[in-house]
Short mmCIF file of C-alpha atoms in Angstrom, two decimals:
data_model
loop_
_atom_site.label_atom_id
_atom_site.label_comp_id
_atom_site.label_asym_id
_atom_site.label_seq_id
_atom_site.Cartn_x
_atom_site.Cartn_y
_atom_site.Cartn_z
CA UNK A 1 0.00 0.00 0.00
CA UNK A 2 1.44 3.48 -1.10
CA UNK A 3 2.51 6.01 2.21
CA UNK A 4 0.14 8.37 1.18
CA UNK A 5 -2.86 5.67 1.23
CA UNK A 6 -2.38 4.91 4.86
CA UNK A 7 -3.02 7.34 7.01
CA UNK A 8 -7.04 6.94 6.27
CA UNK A 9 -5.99 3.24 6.57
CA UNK A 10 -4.24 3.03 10.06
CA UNK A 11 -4.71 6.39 11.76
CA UNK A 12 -8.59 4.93 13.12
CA UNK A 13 -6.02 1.37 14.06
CA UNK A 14 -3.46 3.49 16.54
CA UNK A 15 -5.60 3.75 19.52
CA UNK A 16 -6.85 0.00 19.07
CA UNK A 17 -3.53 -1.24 18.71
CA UNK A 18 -2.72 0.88 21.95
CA UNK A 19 -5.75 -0.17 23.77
CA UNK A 20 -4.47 -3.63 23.35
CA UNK A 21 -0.86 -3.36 24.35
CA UNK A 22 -2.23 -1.09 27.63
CA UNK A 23 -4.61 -4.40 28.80
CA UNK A 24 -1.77 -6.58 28.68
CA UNK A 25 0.59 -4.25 30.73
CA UNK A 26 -2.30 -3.49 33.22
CA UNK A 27 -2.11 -7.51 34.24
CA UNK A 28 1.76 -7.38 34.71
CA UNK A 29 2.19 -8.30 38.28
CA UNK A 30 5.52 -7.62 40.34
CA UNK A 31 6.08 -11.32 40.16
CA UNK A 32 6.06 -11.38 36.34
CA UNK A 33 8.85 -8.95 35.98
CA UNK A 34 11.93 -11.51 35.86
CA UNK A 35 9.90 -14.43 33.81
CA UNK A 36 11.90 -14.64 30.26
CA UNK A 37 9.52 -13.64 26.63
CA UNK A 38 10.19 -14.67 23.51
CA UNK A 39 12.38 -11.79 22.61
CA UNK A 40 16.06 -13.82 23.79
CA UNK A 41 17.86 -12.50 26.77
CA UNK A 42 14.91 -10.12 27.63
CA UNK A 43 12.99 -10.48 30.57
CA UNK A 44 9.90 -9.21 31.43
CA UNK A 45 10.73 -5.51 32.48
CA UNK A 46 13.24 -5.22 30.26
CA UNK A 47 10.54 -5.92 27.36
CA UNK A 48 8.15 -3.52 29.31
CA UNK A 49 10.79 -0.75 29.53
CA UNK A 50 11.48 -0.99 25.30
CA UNK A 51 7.74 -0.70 25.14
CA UNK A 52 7.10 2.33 27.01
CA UNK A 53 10.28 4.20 25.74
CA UNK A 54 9.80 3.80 22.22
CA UNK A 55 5.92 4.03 22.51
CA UNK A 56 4.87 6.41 25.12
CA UNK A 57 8.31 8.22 24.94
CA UNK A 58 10.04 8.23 21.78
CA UNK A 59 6.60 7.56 19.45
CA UNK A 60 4.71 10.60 21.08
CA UNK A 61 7.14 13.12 20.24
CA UNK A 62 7.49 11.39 16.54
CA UNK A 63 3.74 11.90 16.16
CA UNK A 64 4.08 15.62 16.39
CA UNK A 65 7.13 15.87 14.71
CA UNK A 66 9.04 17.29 17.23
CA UNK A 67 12.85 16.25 17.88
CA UNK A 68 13.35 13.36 20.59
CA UNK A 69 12.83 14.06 23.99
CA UNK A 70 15.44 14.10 26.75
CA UNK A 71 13.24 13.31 29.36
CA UNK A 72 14.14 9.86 30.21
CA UNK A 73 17.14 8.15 28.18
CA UNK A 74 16.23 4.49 26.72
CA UNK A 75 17.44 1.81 29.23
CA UNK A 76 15.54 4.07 32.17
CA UNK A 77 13.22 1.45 34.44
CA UNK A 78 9.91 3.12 34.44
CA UNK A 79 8.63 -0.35 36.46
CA UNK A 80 10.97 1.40 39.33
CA UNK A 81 7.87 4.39 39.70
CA UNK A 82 4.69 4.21 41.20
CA UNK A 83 1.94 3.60 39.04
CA UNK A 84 4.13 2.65 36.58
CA UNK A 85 1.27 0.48 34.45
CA UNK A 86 -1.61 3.78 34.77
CA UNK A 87 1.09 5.57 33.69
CA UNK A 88 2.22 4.17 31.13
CA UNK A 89 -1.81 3.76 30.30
CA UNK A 90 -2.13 7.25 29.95
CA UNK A 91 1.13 7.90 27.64
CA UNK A 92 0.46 5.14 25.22
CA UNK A 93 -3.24 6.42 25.28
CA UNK A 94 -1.63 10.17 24.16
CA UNK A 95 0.53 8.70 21.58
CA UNK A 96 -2.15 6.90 19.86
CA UNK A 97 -4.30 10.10 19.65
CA UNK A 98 -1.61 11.90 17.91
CA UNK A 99 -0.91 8.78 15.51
CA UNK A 100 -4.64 8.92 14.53
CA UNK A 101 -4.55 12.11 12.98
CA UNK A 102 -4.05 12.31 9.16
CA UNK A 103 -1.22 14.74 9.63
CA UNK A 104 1.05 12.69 12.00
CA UNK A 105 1.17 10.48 8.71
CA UNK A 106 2.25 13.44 6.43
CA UNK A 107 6.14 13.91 5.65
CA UNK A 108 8.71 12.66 7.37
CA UNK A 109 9.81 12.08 11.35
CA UNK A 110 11.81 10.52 13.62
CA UNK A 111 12.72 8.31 16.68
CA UNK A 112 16.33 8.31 17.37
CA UNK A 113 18.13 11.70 16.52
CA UNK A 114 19.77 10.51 13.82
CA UNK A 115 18.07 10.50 11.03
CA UNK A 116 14.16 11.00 9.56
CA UNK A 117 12.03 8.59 7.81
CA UNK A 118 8.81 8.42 6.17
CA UNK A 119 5.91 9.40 8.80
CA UNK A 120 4.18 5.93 7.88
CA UNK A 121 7.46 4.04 8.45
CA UNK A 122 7.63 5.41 11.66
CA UNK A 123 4.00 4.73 12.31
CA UNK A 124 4.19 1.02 11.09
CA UNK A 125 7.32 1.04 13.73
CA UNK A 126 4.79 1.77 16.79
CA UNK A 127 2.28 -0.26 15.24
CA UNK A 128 4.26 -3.33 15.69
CA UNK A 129 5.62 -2.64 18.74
CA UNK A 130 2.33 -2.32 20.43
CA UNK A 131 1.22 -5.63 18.69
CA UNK A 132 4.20 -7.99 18.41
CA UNK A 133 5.52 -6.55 21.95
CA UNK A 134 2.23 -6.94 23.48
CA UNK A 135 1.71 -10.64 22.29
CA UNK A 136 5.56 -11.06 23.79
CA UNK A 137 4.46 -9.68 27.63
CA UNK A 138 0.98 -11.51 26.92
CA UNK A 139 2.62 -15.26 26.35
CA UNK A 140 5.37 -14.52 28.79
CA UNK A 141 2.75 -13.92 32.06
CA UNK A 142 0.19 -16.26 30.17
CA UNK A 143 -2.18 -14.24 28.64
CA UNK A 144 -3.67 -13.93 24.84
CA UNK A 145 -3.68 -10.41 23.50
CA UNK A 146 -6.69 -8.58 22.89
CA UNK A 147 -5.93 -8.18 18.54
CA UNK A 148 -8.76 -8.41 16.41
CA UNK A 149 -9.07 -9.52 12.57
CA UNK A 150 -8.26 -5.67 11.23
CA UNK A 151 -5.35 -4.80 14.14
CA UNK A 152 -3.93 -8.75 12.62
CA UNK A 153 -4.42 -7.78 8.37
CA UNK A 154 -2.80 -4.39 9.54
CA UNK A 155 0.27 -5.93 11.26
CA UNK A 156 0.36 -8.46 8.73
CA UNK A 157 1.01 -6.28 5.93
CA UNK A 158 3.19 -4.16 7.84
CA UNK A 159 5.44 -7.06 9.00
CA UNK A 160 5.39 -8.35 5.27
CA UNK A 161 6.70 -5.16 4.37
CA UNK A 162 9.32 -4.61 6.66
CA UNK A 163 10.76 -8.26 7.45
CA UNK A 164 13.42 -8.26 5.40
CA UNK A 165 14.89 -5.35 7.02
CA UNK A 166 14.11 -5.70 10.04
CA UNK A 167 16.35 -8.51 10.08
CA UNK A 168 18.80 -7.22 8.37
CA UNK A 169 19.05 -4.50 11.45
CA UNK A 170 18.78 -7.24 14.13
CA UNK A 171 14.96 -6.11 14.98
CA UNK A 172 13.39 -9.34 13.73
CA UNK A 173 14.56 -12.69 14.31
CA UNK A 174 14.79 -15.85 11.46
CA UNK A 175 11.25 -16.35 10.28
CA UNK A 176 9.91 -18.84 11.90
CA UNK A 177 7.81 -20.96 9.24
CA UNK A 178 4.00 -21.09 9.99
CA UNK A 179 1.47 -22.99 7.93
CA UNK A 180 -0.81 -20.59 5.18
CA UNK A 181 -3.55 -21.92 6.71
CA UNK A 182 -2.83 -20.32 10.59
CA UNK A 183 -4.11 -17.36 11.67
CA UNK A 184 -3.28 -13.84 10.02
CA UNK A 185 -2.22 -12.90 13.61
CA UNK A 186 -0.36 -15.75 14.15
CA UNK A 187 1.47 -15.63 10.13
CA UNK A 188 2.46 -12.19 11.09
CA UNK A 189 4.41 -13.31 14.11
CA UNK A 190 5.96 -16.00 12.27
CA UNK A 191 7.58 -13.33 9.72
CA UNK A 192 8.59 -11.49 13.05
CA UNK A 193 11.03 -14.46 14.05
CA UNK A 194 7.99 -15.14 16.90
CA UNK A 195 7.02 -19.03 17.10
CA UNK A 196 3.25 -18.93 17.91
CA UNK A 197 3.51 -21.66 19.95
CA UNK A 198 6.05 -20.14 22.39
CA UNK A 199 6.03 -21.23 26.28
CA UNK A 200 7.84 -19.90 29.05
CA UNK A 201 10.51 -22.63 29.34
CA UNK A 202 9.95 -24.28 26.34
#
């Protein structure tokens, strides 16, 4: 789909795809935070910490194309403050609302500093990391994610159109191969190096 198709596309998806990410942080217990996810050598809190930084931190101030913030630096423990899952409720909730208007989609923006990309590169970015990082925290306390059929086509074309270099960069793991006939949802994790099937411990 052409950049300047999507934002009527996924700018009505943001705040789902938040919504859904949120619910599964909201049942995060202290006694979750150590248990391992399917992303290697992350735990729990780490996974939780990438999630709020790039969404609630980094994909805000992308959203309104403004330069990254200085406000926390990534590697910062937000599961160290009170409130830490309302908060992070409430952030998410603000970035989405930018994300779904029209204009956020327009041009180009950035994440890192270093560089600007196409506003619905960036956008697919926080898509993604809402859905595929949400299914992580959701199978690693042993929950199912909240995605319906449209937040799974959406990811699904998104991760079809950035696997190749996401992998390249280290993002994505080796696809993992998952029959034609599975689930949208659960084809779009396999072309995210995700196994469907994954188990704590397995």
């Amino acid at each position: 789909m052409a950049d300047m198709e999507l934002a009527p596309v996924r700018a009505p998806l943001m705040p789902r795809a938040s919504a859904a990410a949120v619910d599964v942080v909201r049942g995060i217990g202290p006694d979750d935070l150590e248990r391992p996810t399917p992303c290697a050598e992350w735990t729990v809190r780490t996974l939780v910490n990438h999630l709020i930084f790039w969404t609630a931190v980094r994909g805000h101030t992308a959203g309104l194309k403004q330069p990254p913030s200085d406000e926390v630096a990534e590697g910062h423990d937000f599961t160290a403050e009170p409130d830490w899952a309302e908060a992070y409720a409430v952030r998410s909730a603000r970035t989405a609302a930018v994300w779904s208007d029209p204009r956020a989609w327009d041009g180009e923006t950035g994440l890192t500093g270093g560089g600007r990309m196409p506003a619905p590169f960036v956008g697919g970015i926080l898509l993604c990391d809402w859905l595929l990082h949400g299914w992580d925290l959701a199978v690693a306390t042993g929950r199912k994610p909240g995605v319906d059929d449209e937040l799974a086509a959406a990811l699904y074309e998104d991760v079809s159109g950035r696997a190749e270099m996401a992998r390249r960069y280290g993002a994505f793991g080796p696809e993992v191969p998952v029959p034609a006939t599975a689930p949208l949802f659960d084809r779009a994790l396999g072309l995210a190096g995700r196994d469907p099937g994954w188990q704590p411990g397995a």
